[in-house]
Amino acid sequence: MGYIDEVLERVKTKNAAEPEFLQAVEEVLETIRPAIEANEEKYKKEALLERITEPERVVRFRVPWVDDKGQVQVNVGYRVQFNSAIGPYKGGLRFHPSVNLGIIKFLGFEQIFKNSLTGLPIGGGKGGSDFDPKGKSDREVMAFCQSFMTELCRHIGPDTDVPAGDIGVGGREIGYMFGQYKRIRNAYEGVLTGKGLTFGGSLARTEATGYGLLYITEELMKCHGESMEGKTVVVSGAGNVAIYAIQKAHQMGAKVVTCSDSTGWIYDSEGIDVELLREVKEVKRARLTEYAAARKSAEYHEGRGVWQIKCDIALPCATQNELHLEDAKQLVANGCKAVCEGANMPTTLDATKYLQENGVYFICGKASNAGGVATSALEMSQNSERLSWTFEEVDSKLKDIMVNIYHNIDDAAKRYGKEGDYVTGSNIAGFEKVAEAMTAQGIV
Ligand code: NDP
Ligand code: 2IT
């Protein structure tokens, strides 16, 4: 058995109850095979793959808080500090009832390679809780965030680990957590990103993941002799990533006809009205039924279904494993040309394979959604120099980063004779930098 297969077996045995983590590891290890085989003896002696698949540190803690009825509630908090070879741990916090250690580990593992692809000095980490912000009052959310940070603040710092948002964590939650960190540590520092603009946040961070997704999609299309103009786009999700992906797609002359949330989805033949969507989701925190009620051209459907709509480009922007093999078949049958992931691991492994084998250009999340964390790293730079850059400055850096990522993953795929396989290209390009840094730093 070769080195990769030995490690894969061991990872599967040790983490048998963590299917999402195993899925993420399998995708990376299977595709970096040619890069590993070129240096197999060296990597095996250094146990590089055993080290890269084992988090440097996992913190799990109790989060007690009091609800509006005076009842004490208890949630679980996590921070997985996965790899600090190229910089301080960096990655979001997810608040969602489905959160468990395996999900946070998969996200932390992905983050190592994504952060490497940005070209910026950030390591990989992720955290969160099984707390559900849905239906909670602002006071309850604040009570939870303060309790969560009371424990988390011992483990993070601006040069150690810098969390940010993810599902269920946006500007409101980051604000409450920043306030509590500052109060306990008595330090005004850039320990979180995605902060409000009045207390150290960066312009364009809110938009960055969605905008970055469209910048890389546009570059992909351009390099295949196409433009975004006039394209029909299908988007899933209706949160931070989806909203700004839709906005930028429209600015580029495409028409986005769908979005979805955890209960249903919208088909809007006139194109999604972003301002209305923002009002429903960002301001009212309501369901998409309110969008449909306010707009004649919109149909609301319960359940899932956006991938059945005919499109040129599909952008999954909700959550992991939301695009299955049967969805991939439908997309191919409808003539879809490109799938670029805004969410983390939204496409199952068999769906990915099917899309690639049927000539659909496919860019995986660790490349295509890297604009969010890249802009977080730009927020860290601004905090360090105690200055704020203009929206245009940040946005133009973001665009350069995304275009560079496209060419780096394209080149890496070509170097290993896998032209057009952007999953292999992303994983190899992300891995090479981290592996070199780990080797140089000795056995740690
Ligand atoms: P939000 O919480 O802002 O939005 C998530 C959206 O997906 C919501 O509309 C939510 O529905 C919908 N959704 C549908 N099904 C599910 C489900 N099973 N679990 C959770 N959400 C579901 O999150 P983001 O937009 O920030 O994140 C979306 C994806 O993008 C995630 O995979 C995240 O990891 C990834 N990502 C986020 C980045 C960021 O900067 N925020 C950066 C890079 C990746 P509802 O409205 O009903 O809650
Ligand atoms: O998945 C991700 O890259 C994020 N949720 C953003 C992380 C960050 O640190 O901005």
PDB file of N, CA, C and O and ligand atoms in Angstrom, residues 92 94-98 106-107 111 114 126 132 134 164-170 205-206 208-210 236-243 260-264 281 285-288 316-320 322 341-346 365 368-373 376, ligand 1:
ATOM      1  N   GLY A  92     -13.478  31.140  10.130  1.00  0.00           N
ATOM      2  CA  GLY A  92     -14.715  31.640  10.713  1.00  0.00           C
ATOM      3  C   GLY A  92     -15.231  30.854  11.905  1.00  0.00           C
ATOM      4  O   GLY A  92     -14.688  29.820  12.305  1.00  0.00           O
ATOM      5  N   ARG A  94     -18.981  29.209  13.109  1.00  0.00           N
ATOM      6  CA  ARG A  94     -20.309  28.849  12.604  1.00  0.00           C
ATOM      7  C   ARG A  94     -21.246  28.585  13.784  1.00  0.00           C
ATOM      8  O   ARG A  94     -20.913  27.780  14.650  1.00  0.00           O
ATOM      9  N   PHE A  95     -22.386  29.276  13.808  1.00  0.00           N
ATOM     10  CA  PHE A  95     -23.420  29.003  14.815  1.00  0.00           C
ATOM     11  C   PHE A  95     -24.605  28.368  14.087  1.00  0.00           C
ATOM     12  O   PHE A  95     -25.342  29.041  13.349  1.00  0.00           O
ATOM     13  N   HIS A  96     -24.792  27.072  14.279  1.00  0.00           N
ATOM     14  CA  HIS A  96     -25.893  26.363  13.617  1.00  0.00           C
ATOM     15  C   HIS A  96     -26.135  25.079  14.415  1.00  0.00           C
ATOM     16  O   HIS A  96     -25.182  24.455  14.876  1.00  0.00           O
ATOM     17  N   PRO A  97     -27.407  24.658  14.564  1.00  0.00           N
ATOM     18  CA  PRO A  97     -27.675  23.460  15.380  1.00  0.00           C
ATOM     19  C   PRO A  97     -26.971  22.195  14.883  1.00  0.00           C
ATOM     20  O   PRO A  97     -26.767  21.265  15.664  1.00  0.00           O
ATOM     21  N   SER A  98     -26.569  22.151  13.613  1.00  0.00           N
ATOM     22  CA  SER A  98     -25.905  20.943  13.081  1.00  0.00           C
ATOM     23  C   SER A  98     -24.420  20.874  13.434  1.00  0.00           C
ATOM     24  O   SER A  98     -23.757  19.879  13.127  1.00  0.00           O
ATOM     25  N   PHE A 106     -13.703  19.492   9.388  1.00  0.00           N
ATOM     26  CA  PHE A 106     -13.686  19.566   7.914  1.00  0.00           C
ATOM     27  C   PHE A 106     -13.461  21.002   7.460  1.00  0.00           C
ATOM     28  O   PHE A 106     -12.650  21.281   6.561  1.00  0.00           O
ATOM     29  N   LEU A 107     -14.135  21.940   8.116  1.00  0.00           N
ATOM     30  CA  LEU A 107     -13.997  23.337   7.711  1.00  0.00           C
ATOM     31  C   LEU A 107     -12.583  23.854   8.009  1.00  0.00           C
ATOM     32  O   LEU A 107     -11.993  24.574   7.200  1.00  0.00           O
ATOM     33  N   GLN A 111      -9.734  25.066   5.324  1.00  0.00           N
ATOM     34  CA  GLN A 111      -9.221  26.433   5.490  1.00  0.00           C
ATOM     35  C   GLN A 111      -7.698  26.491   5.339  1.00  0.00           C
ATOM     36  O   GLN A 111      -7.162  27.500   4.873  1.00  0.00           O
ATOM     37  N   LYS A 114      -7.142  26.707   1.545  1.00  0.00           N
ATOM     38  CA  LYS A 114      -7.753  27.939   1.036  1.00  0.00           C
ATOM     39  C   LYS A 114      -6.888  29.148   1.401  1.00  0.00           C
ATOM     40  O   LYS A 114      -6.571  29.977   0.559  1.00  0.00           O
ATOM     41  N   LYS A 126     -10.925  26.901  12.527  1.00  0.00           N
ATOM     42  CA  LYS A 126     -12.386  27.092  12.412  1.00  0.00           C
ATOM     43  C   LYS A 126     -12.991  26.855  13.781  1.00  0.00           C
ATOM     44  O   LYS A 126     -12.430  26.103  14.585  1.00  0.00           O
ATOM     45  N   ASP A 132     -28.368  27.989  17.943  1.00  0.00           N
ATOM     46  CA  ASP A 132     -29.159  28.385  16.775  1.00  0.00           C
ATOM     47  C   ASP A 132     -29.651  29.819  16.948  1.00  0.00           C
ATOM     48  O   ASP A 132     -30.559  30.073  17.746  1.00  0.00           O
ATOM     49  N   LYS A 134     -31.492  31.512  15.120  1.00  0.00           N
ATOM     50  CA  LYS A 134     -32.841  31.737  14.553  1.00  0.00           C
ATOM     51  C   LYS A 134     -33.890  31.875  15.642  1.00  0.00           C
ATOM     52  O   LYS A 134     -33.969  31.039  16.541  1.00  0.00           O
ATOM     53  N   ALA A 164     -13.613  34.806  12.560  1.00  0.00           N
ATOM     54  CA  ALA A 164     -14.463  35.718  11.768  1.00  0.00           C
ATOM     55  C   ALA A 164     -15.851  35.086  11.700  1.00  0.00           C
ATOM     56  O   ALA A 164     -16.181  34.208  12.511  1.00  0.00           O
ATOM     57  N   GLY A 165     -16.662  35.488  10.725  1.00  0.00           N
ATOM     58  CA  GLY A 165     -18.010  34.939  10.594  1.00  0.00           C
ATOM     59  C   GLY A 165     -18.062  33.715   9.697  1.00  0.00           C
ATOM     60  O   GLY A 165     -17.103  33.369   9.012  1.00  0.00           O
ATOM     61  N   ASP A 166     -19.187  33.030   9.743  1.00  0.00           N
ATOM     62  CA  ASP A 166     -19.530  31.927   8.838  1.00  0.00           C
ATOM     63  C   ASP A 166     -21.053  31.802   8.969  1.00  0.00           C
ATOM     64  O   ASP A 166     -21.721  32.771   9.363  1.00  0.00           O
ATOM     65  N   ILE A 167     -21.625  30.645   8.700  1.00  0.00           N
ATOM     66  CA  ILE A 167     -23.077  30.492   8.809  1.00  0.00           C
ATOM     67  C   ILE A 167     -23.539  30.919  10.215  1.00  0.00           C
ATOM     68  O   ILE A 167     -22.974  30.479  11.219  1.00  0.00           O
ATOM     69  N   GLY A 168     -24.537  31.775  10.255  1.00  0.00           N
ATOM     70  CA  GLY A 168     -25.124  32.198  11.532  1.00  0.00           C
ATOM     71  C   GLY A 168     -24.305  33.223  12.304  1.00  0.00           C
ATOM     72  O   GLY A 168     -24.697  33.644  13.389  1.00  0.00           O
ATOM     73  N   VAL A 169     -23.168  33.622  11.767  1.00  0.00           N
ATOM     74  CA  VAL A 169     -22.343  34.636  12.428  1.00  0.00           C
ATOM     75  C   VAL A 169     -22.056  35.757  11.435  1.00  0.00           C
ATOM     76  O   VAL A 169     -21.340  35.567  10.447  1.00  0.00           O
ATOM     77  N   GLY A 170     -22.665  36.912  11.707  1.00  0.00           N
ATOM     78  CA  GLY A 170     -22.486  38.092  10.849  1.00  0.00           C
ATOM     79  C   GLY A 170     -22.057  39.274  11.707  1.00  0.00           C
ATOM     80  O   GLY A 170     -21.527  39.097  12.815  1.00  0.00           O
ATOM     81  N   ARG A 205     -15.403  43.925   3.241  1.00  0.00           N
ATOM     82  CA  ARG A 205     -15.366  42.570   3.809  1.00  0.00           C
ATOM     83  C   ARG A 205     -16.730  41.894   3.706  1.00  0.00           C
ATOM     84  O   ARG A 205     -16.834  40.707   3.419  1.00  0.00           O
ATOM     85  N   THR A 206     -17.821  42.667   3.948  1.00  0.00           N
ATOM     86  CA  THR A 206     -19.166  42.088   3.866  1.00  0.00           C
ATOM     87  C   THR A 206     -19.424  41.496   2.476  1.00  0.00           C
ATOM     88  O   THR A 206     -19.987  40.412   2.346  1.00  0.00           O
ATOM     89  N   ALA A 208     -17.116  40.605   0.287  1.00  0.00           N
ATOM     90  CA  ALA A 208     -15.916  39.986  -0.306  1.00  0.00           C
ATOM     91  C   ALA A 208     -16.091  38.556  -0.814  1.00  0.00           C
ATOM     92  O   ALA A 208     -15.580  38.218  -1.880  1.00  0.00           O
ATOM     93  N   THR A 209     -16.786  37.696  -0.065  1.00  0.00           N
ATOM     94  CA  THR A 209     -16.853  36.296  -0.500  1.00  0.00           C
ATOM     95  C   THR A 209     -17.656  36.195  -1.797  1.00  0.00           C
ATOM     96  O   THR A 209     -17.223  35.555  -2.762  1.00  0.00           O
ATOM     97  N   GLY A 210     -18.814  36.855  -1.829  1.00  0.00           N
ATOM     98  CA  GLY A 210     -19.652  36.825  -3.027  1.00  0.00           C
ATOM     99  C   GLY A 210     -18.984  37.518  -4.214  1.00  0.00           C
ATOM    100  O   GLY A 210     -18.978  36.988  -5.331  1.00  0.00           O
ATOM    101  N   SER A 236     -27.778  29.124  -4.932  1.00  0.00           N
ATOM    102  CA  SER A 236     -28.473  28.620  -3.744  1.00  0.00           C
ATOM    103  C   SER A 236     -28.011  29.439  -2.547  1.00  0.00           C
ATOM    104  O   SER A 236     -26.932  30.034  -2.578  1.00  0.00           O
ATOM    105  N   GLY A 237     -28.821  29.426  -1.471  1.00  0.00           N
ATOM    106  CA  GLY A 237     -28.505  30.224  -0.294  1.00  0.00           C
ATOM    107  C   GLY A 237     -29.133  31.598  -0.426  1.00  0.00           C
ATOM    108  O   GLY A 237     -29.546  32.023  -1.534  1.00  0.00           O
ATOM    109  N   ALA A 238     -29.232  32.291   0.712  1.00  0.00           N
ATOM    110  CA  ALA A 238     -29.763  33.654   0.710  1.00  0.00           C
ATOM    111  C   ALA A 238     -29.107  34.419   1.851  1.00  0.00           C
ATOM    112  O   ALA A 238     -29.693  35.317   2.447  1.00  0.00           O
ATOM    113  N   GLY A 239     -27.869  34.014   2.161  1.00  0.00           N
ATOM    114  CA  GLY A 239     -27.139  34.641   3.259  1.00  0.00           C
ATOM    115  C   GLY A 239     -26.053  35.554   2.727  1.00  0.00           C
ATOM    116  O   GLY A 239     -26.132  36.047   1.597  1.00  0.00           O
ATOM    117  N   ASN A 240     -25.029  35.747   3.538  1.00  0.00           N
ATOM    118  CA  ASN A 240     -23.976  36.698   3.191  1.00  0.00           C
ATOM    119  C   ASN A 240     -23.338  36.395   1.839  1.00  0.00           C
ATOM    120  O   ASN A 240     -23.188  37.283   0.997  1.00  0.00           O
ATOM    121  N   VAL A 241     -22.957  35.150   1.605  1.00  0.00           N
ATOM    122  CA  VAL A 241     -22.249  34.822   0.361  1.00  0.00           C
ATOM    123  C   VAL A 241     -23.188  34.964  -0.840  1.00  0.00           C
ATOM    124  O   VAL A 241     -22.858  35.606  -1.845  1.00  0.00           O
ATOM    125  N   ALA A 242     -24.386  34.386  -0.731  1.00  0.00           N
ATOM    126  CA  ALA A 242     -25.334  34.399  -1.845  1.00  0.00           C
ATOM    127  C   ALA A 242     -25.722  35.826  -2.251  1.00  0.00           C
ATOM    128  O   ALA A 242     -25.715  36.173  -3.441  1.00  0.00           O
ATOM    129  N   ILE A 243     -26.046  36.656  -1.274  1.00  0.00           N
ATOM    130  CA  ILE A 243     -26.544  38.010  -1.569  1.00  0.00           C
ATOM    131  C   ILE A 243     -25.539  38.807  -2.405  1.00  0.00           C
ATOM    132  O   ILE A 243     -25.883  39.405  -3.430  1.00  0.00           O
ATOM    133  N   SER A 260     -32.151  30.449  -2.295  1.00  0.00           N
ATOM    134  CA  SER A 260     -32.862  29.489  -1.435  1.00  0.00           C
ATOM    135  C   SER A 260     -32.506  29.743   0.023  1.00  0.00           C
ATOM    136  O   SER A 260     -31.486  30.373   0.316  1.00  0.00           O
ATOM    137  N   ASP A 261     -33.345  29.252   0.931  1.00  0.00           N
ATOM    138  CA  ASP A 261     -32.954  29.232   2.334  1.00  0.00           C
ATOM    139  C   ASP A 261     -33.223  27.845   2.895  1.00  0.00           C
ATOM    140  O   ASP A 261     -33.462  26.903   2.124  1.00  0.00           O
ATOM    141  N   SER A 262     -33.176  27.692   4.215  1.00  0.00           N
ATOM    142  CA  SER A 262     -33.238  26.339   4.758  1.00  0.00           C
ATOM    143  C   SER A 262     -34.631  25.724   4.663  1.00  0.00           C
ATOM    144  O   SER A 262     -34.797  24.541   4.915  1.00  0.00           O
ATOM    145  N   THR A 263     -35.628  26.516   4.252  1.00  0.00           N
ATOM    146  CA  THR A 263     -36.954  25.907   4.115  1.00  0.00           C
ATOM    147  C   THR A 263     -37.480  25.846   2.682  1.00  0.00           C
ATOM    148  O   THR A 263     -38.322  25.016   2.370  1.00  0.00           O
ATOM    149  N   GLY A 264     -37.007  26.717   1.793  1.00  0.00           N
ATOM    150  CA  GLY A 264     -37.548  26.699   0.435  1.00  0.00           C
ATOM    151  C   GLY A 264     -36.686  27.485  -0.538  1.00  0.00           C
ATOM    152  O   GLY A 264     -35.583  27.913  -0.205  1.00  0.00           O
ATOM    153  N   LYS A 281     -33.735  39.243   4.318  1.00  0.00           N
ATOM    154  CA  LYS A 281     -32.786  38.376   5.028  1.00  0.00           C
ATOM    155  C   LYS A 281     -31.882  39.109   6.019  1.00  0.00           C
ATOM    156  O   LYS A 281     -31.669  38.643   7.128  1.00  0.00           O
ATOM    157  N   ARG A 285     -34.578  39.323   8.937  1.00  0.00           N
ATOM    158  CA  ARG A 285     -34.208  37.938   9.267  1.00  0.00           C
ATOM    159  C   ARG A 285     -35.416  37.011   9.091  1.00  0.00           C
ATOM    160  O   ARG A 285     -35.707  36.165   9.937  1.00  0.00           O
ATOM    161  N   ALA A 286     -36.119  37.223   7.970  1.00  0.00           N
ATOM    162  CA  ALA A 286     -37.364  36.482   7.717  1.00  0.00           C
ATOM    163  C   ALA A 286     -37.150  35.364   6.703  1.00  0.00           C
ATOM    164  O   ALA A 286     -36.054  35.158   6.191  1.00  0.00           O
ATOM    165  N   ARG A 287     -38.228  34.647   6.369  1.00  0.00           N
ATOM    166  CA  ARG A 287     -38.166  33.559   5.395  1.00  0.00           C
ATOM    167  C   ARG A 287     -38.382  34.088   3.977  1.00  0.00           C
ATOM    168  O   ARG A 287     -38.901  35.179   3.780  1.00  0.00           O
ATOM    169  N   LEU A 288     -38.025  33.274   2.991  1.00  0.00           N
ATOM    170  CA  LEU A 288     -38.141  33.714   1.593  1.00  0.00           C
ATOM    171  C   LEU A 288     -39.591  33.867   1.145  1.00  0.00           C
ATOM    172  O   LEU A 288     -39.850  34.495   0.109  1.00  0.00           O
ATOM    173  N   PRO A 316     -23.355  27.281  -5.940  1.00  0.00           N
ATOM    174  CA  PRO A 316     -23.897  26.850  -4.647  1.00  0.00           C
ATOM    175  C   PRO A 316     -23.302  27.670  -3.503  1.00  0.00           C
ATOM    176  O   PRO A 316     -22.091  27.651  -3.302  1.00  0.00           O
ATOM    177  N   CYS A 317     -24.149  28.377  -2.762  1.00  0.00           N
ATOM    178  CA  CYS A 317     -23.678  29.329  -1.736  1.00  0.00           C
ATOM    179  C   CYS A 317     -24.368  29.128  -0.394  1.00  0.00           C
ATOM    180  O   CYS A 317     -24.463  30.076   0.392  1.00  0.00           O
ATOM    181  N   ALA A 318     -24.893  27.924  -0.103  1.00  0.00           N
ATOM    182  CA  ALA A 318     -25.601  27.725   1.175  1.00  0.00           C
ATOM    183  C   ALA A 318     -24.761  26.915   2.167  1.00  0.00           C
ATOM    184  O   ALA A 318     -24.284  27.452   3.168  1.00  0.00           O
ATOM    185  N   THR A 319     -24.536  25.620   1.883  1.00  0.00           N
ATOM    186  CA  THR A 319     -23.888  24.785   2.902  1.00  0.00           C
ATOM    187  C   THR A 319     -23.269  23.534   2.279  1.00  0.00           C
ATOM    188  O   THR A 319     -23.370  23.334   1.050  1.00  0.00           O
ATOM    189  N   GLN A 320     -22.663  22.661   3.102  1.00  0.00           N
ATOM    190  CA  GLN A 320     -21.985  21.473   2.564  1.00  0.00           C
ATOM    191  C   GLN A 320     -22.992  20.435   2.048  1.00  0.00           C
ATOM    192  O   GLN A 320     -24.107  20.334   2.554  1.00  0.00           O
ATOM    193  N   GLU A 322     -24.902  20.107  -0.588  1.00  0.00           N
ATOM    194  CA  GLU A 322     -26.230  20.566  -1.041  1.00  0.00           C
ATOM    195  C   GLU A 322     -26.409  20.324  -2.540  1.00  0.00           C
ATOM    196  O   GLU A 322     -27.477  20.596  -3.084  1.00  0.00           O
ATOM    197  N   GLU A 341     -18.017  27.056  -6.516  1.00  0.00           N
ATOM    198  CA  GLU A 341     -18.580  26.921  -5.168  1.00  0.00           C
ATOM    199  C   GLU A 341     -18.360  28.175  -4.320  1.00  0.00           C
ATOM    200  O   GLU A 341     -17.218  28.567  -4.074  1.00  0.00           O
ATOM    201  N   GLY A 342     -19.461  28.757  -3.834  1.00  0.00           N
ATOM    202  CA  GLY A 342     -19.378  29.859  -2.878  1.00  0.00           C
ATOM    203  C   GLY A 342     -19.353  29.312  -1.458  1.00  0.00           C
ATOM    204  O   GLY A 342     -18.694  29.854  -0.575  1.00  0.00           O
ATOM    205  N   ALA A 343     -20.049  28.222  -1.234  1.00  0.00           N
ATOM    206  CA  ALA A 343     -20.058  27.575   0.086  1.00  0.00           C
ATOM    207  C   ALA A 343     -18.837  26.668   0.215  1.00  0.00           C
ATOM    208  O   ALA A 343     -18.063  26.487  -0.729  1.00  0.00           O
ATOM    209  N   ASN A 344     -18.644  26.098   1.402  1.00  0.00           N
ATOM    210  CA  ASN A 344     -17.569  25.132   1.633  1.00  0.00           C
ATOM    211  C   ASN A 344     -18.085  23.722   1.385  1.00  0.00           C
ATOM    212  O   ASN A 344     -19.030  23.284   2.044  1.00  0.00           O
ATOM    213  N   MET A 345     -17.485  23.041   0.411  1.00  0.00           N
ATOM    214  CA  MET A 345     -17.809  21.642   0.071  1.00  0.00           C
ATOM    215  C   MET A 345     -19.303  21.408  -0.205  1.00  0.00           C
ATOM    216  O   MET A 345     -19.862  20.410   0.225  1.00  0.00           O
ATOM    217  N   PRO A 346     -19.956  22.305  -0.965  1.00  0.00           N
ATOM    218  CA  PRO A 346     -21.384  22.100  -1.251  1.00  0.00           C
ATOM    219  C   PRO A 346     -21.650  20.934  -2.203  1.00  0.00           C
ATOM    220  O   PRO A 346     -22.760  20.410  -2.227  1.00  0.00           O
ATOM    221  N   GLY A 365     -14.596  25.234  -3.617  1.00  0.00           N
ATOM    222  CA  GLY A 365     -14.717  26.340  -2.673  1.00  0.00           C
ATOM    223  C   GLY A 365     -13.399  26.865  -2.140  1.00  0.00           C
ATOM    224  O   GLY A 365     -13.256  28.073  -1.956  1.00  0.00           O
ATOM    225  N   SER A 368     -12.580  29.166  -4.906  1.00  0.00           N
ATOM    226  CA  SER A 368     -13.551  30.162  -5.363  1.00  0.00           C
ATOM    227  C   SER A 368     -14.202  30.974  -4.245  1.00  0.00           C
ATOM    228  O   SER A 368     -14.728  32.050  -4.513  1.00  0.00           O
ATOM    229  N   ASN A 369     -14.177  30.484  -2.998  1.00  0.00           N
ATOM    230  CA  ASN A 369     -14.731  31.339  -1.935  1.00  0.00           C
ATOM    231  C   ASN A 369     -13.641  31.963  -1.065  1.00  0.00           C
ATOM    232  O   ASN A 369     -13.919  32.512   0.003  1.00  0.00           O
ATOM    233  N   ALA A 370     -12.388  31.923  -1.542  1.00  0.00           N
ATOM    234  CA  ALA A 370     -11.256  32.429  -0.749  1.00  0.00           C
ATOM    235  C   ALA A 370     -11.246  33.948  -0.606  1.00  0.00           C
ATOM    236  O   ALA A 370     -10.476  34.496   0.193  1.00  0.00           O
ATOM    237  N   GLY A 371     -12.107  34.638  -1.351  1.00  0.00           N
ATOM    238  CA  GLY A 371     -12.125  36.098  -1.277  1.00  0.00           C
ATOM    239  C   GLY A 371     -12.532  36.620   0.097  1.00  0.00           C
ATOM    240  O   GLY A 371     -12.098  37.700   0.501  1.00  0.00           O
ATOM    241  N   GLY A 372     -13.345  35.846   0.816  1.00  0.00           N
ATOM    242  CA  GLY A 372     -13.771  36.278   2.154  1.00  0.00           C
ATOM    243  C   GLY A 372     -12.601  36.305   3.117  1.00  0.00           C
ATOM    244  O   GLY A 372     -12.299  37.334   3.730  1.00  0.00           O
ATOM    245  N   VAL A 373     -11.909  35.189   3.203  1.00  0.00           N
ATOM    246  CA  VAL A 373     -10.795  35.129   4.160  1.00  0.00           C
ATOM    247  C   VAL A 373      -9.638  36.007   3.689  1.00  0.00           C
ATOM    248  O   VAL A 373      -8.915  36.587   4.511  1.00  0.00           O
ATOM    249  N   SER A 376     -10.416  39.271   4.925  1.00  0.00           N
ATOM    250  CA  SER A 376     -10.162  39.267   6.370  1.00  0.00           C
ATOM    251  C   SER A 376      -8.685  39.516   6.641  1.00  0.00           C
ATOM    252  O   SER A 376      -8.326  40.251   7.570  1.00  0.00           O
TER     253      SER A 376
HETATM  254  P1  NDP B   1     -25.353  32.714   6.200  1.00  0.00           P
HETATM  255  O1  NDP B   1     -25.720  32.214   7.534  1.00  0.00           O
HETATM  256  O2  NDP B   1     -25.272  34.179   5.970  1.00  0.00           O
HETATM  257  O3  NDP B   1     -26.307  32.097   5.078  1.00  0.00           O
HETATM  258  C1  NDP B   1     -26.471  30.722   4.885  1.00  0.00           C
HETATM  259  C2  NDP B   1     -27.617  30.554   3.923  1.00  0.00           C
HETATM  260  O4  NDP B   1     -27.746  29.198   3.512  1.00  0.00           O
HETATM  261  C3  NDP B   1     -28.942  30.946   4.558  1.00  0.00           C
HETATM  262  O5  NDP B   1     -29.752  31.532   3.583  1.00  0.00           O
HETATM  263  C4  NDP B   1     -29.494  29.612   5.014  1.00  0.00           C
HETATM  264  O6  NDP B   1     -30.895  29.586   5.156  1.00  0.00           O
HETATM  265  C5  NDP B   1     -29.078  28.732   3.854  1.00  0.00           C
HETATM  266  N1  NDP B   1     -29.106  27.304   4.183  1.00  0.00           N
HETATM  267  C6  NDP B   1     -29.840  26.375   3.546  1.00  0.00           C
HETATM  268  N2  NDP B   1     -29.682  25.182   4.076  1.00  0.00           N
HETATM  269  C7  NDP B   1     -28.832  25.318   5.087  1.00  0.00           C
HETATM  270  C8  NDP B   1     -28.283  24.410   6.021  1.00  0.00           C
HETATM  271  N3  NDP B   1     -28.595  23.107   6.019  1.00  0.00           N
HETATM  272  N4  NDP B   1     -27.423  24.893   6.902  1.00  0.00           N
HETATM  273  C9  NDP B   1     -27.116  26.192   6.923  1.00  0.00           C
HETATM  274  N5  NDP B   1     -27.599  27.101   6.056  1.00  0.00           N
HETATM  275  C10 NDP B   1     -28.455  26.667   5.144  1.00  0.00           C
HETATM  276  O7  NDP B   1     -23.942  32.045   5.856  1.00  0.00           O
HETATM  277  P2  NDP B   1     -22.861  32.474   4.764  1.00  0.00           P
HETATM  278  O8  NDP B   1     -23.529  33.036   3.565  1.00  0.00           O
HETATM  279  O9  NDP B   1     -21.811  33.249   5.440  1.00  0.00           O
HETATM  280  O10 NDP B   1     -22.220  31.039   4.402  1.00  0.00           O
HETATM  281  C11 NDP B   1     -22.722  30.229   3.351  1.00  0.00           C
HETATM  282  C12 NDP B   1     -21.642  29.228   2.952  1.00  0.00           C
HETATM  283  O11 NDP B   1     -20.471  29.928   2.519  1.00  0.00           O
HETATM  284  C13 NDP B   1     -21.164  28.289   4.069  1.00  0.00           C
HETATM  285  O12 NDP B   1     -20.787  27.063   3.494  1.00  0.00           O
HETATM  286  C14 NDP B   1     -19.909  28.982   4.579  1.00  0.00           C
HETATM  287  O13 NDP B   1     -19.030  28.087   5.212  1.00  0.00           O
HETATM  288  C15 NDP B   1     -19.338  29.507   3.270  1.00  0.00           C
HETATM  289  N6  NDP B   1     -18.392  30.614   3.339  1.00  0.00           N
HETATM  290  C16 NDP B   1     -18.695  31.777   3.983  1.00  0.00           C
HETATM  291  C17 NDP B   1     -17.799  32.834   3.986  1.00  0.00           C
HETATM  292  C18 NDP B   1     -18.111  34.144   4.614  1.00  0.00           C
HETATM  293  O14 NDP B   1     -17.278  35.053   4.516  1.00  0.00           O
HETATM  294  N7  NDP B   1     -19.267  34.341   5.236  1.00  0.00           N
HETATM  295  C19 NDP B   1     -16.484  32.699   3.350  1.00  0.00           C
HETATM  296  C20 NDP B   1     -16.295  31.462   2.634  1.00  0.00           C
HETATM  297  C21 NDP B   1     -17.212  30.477   2.663  1.00  0.00           C
HETATM  298  P3  NDP B   1     -31.655  30.437   6.300  1.00  0.00           P
HETATM  299  O15 NDP B   1     -31.749  31.827   5.759  1.00  0.00           O
HETATM  300  O16 NDP B   1     -32.983  29.768   6.416  1.00  0.00           O
HETATM  301  O17 NDP B   1     -30.818  30.352   7.518  1.00  0.00           O
END
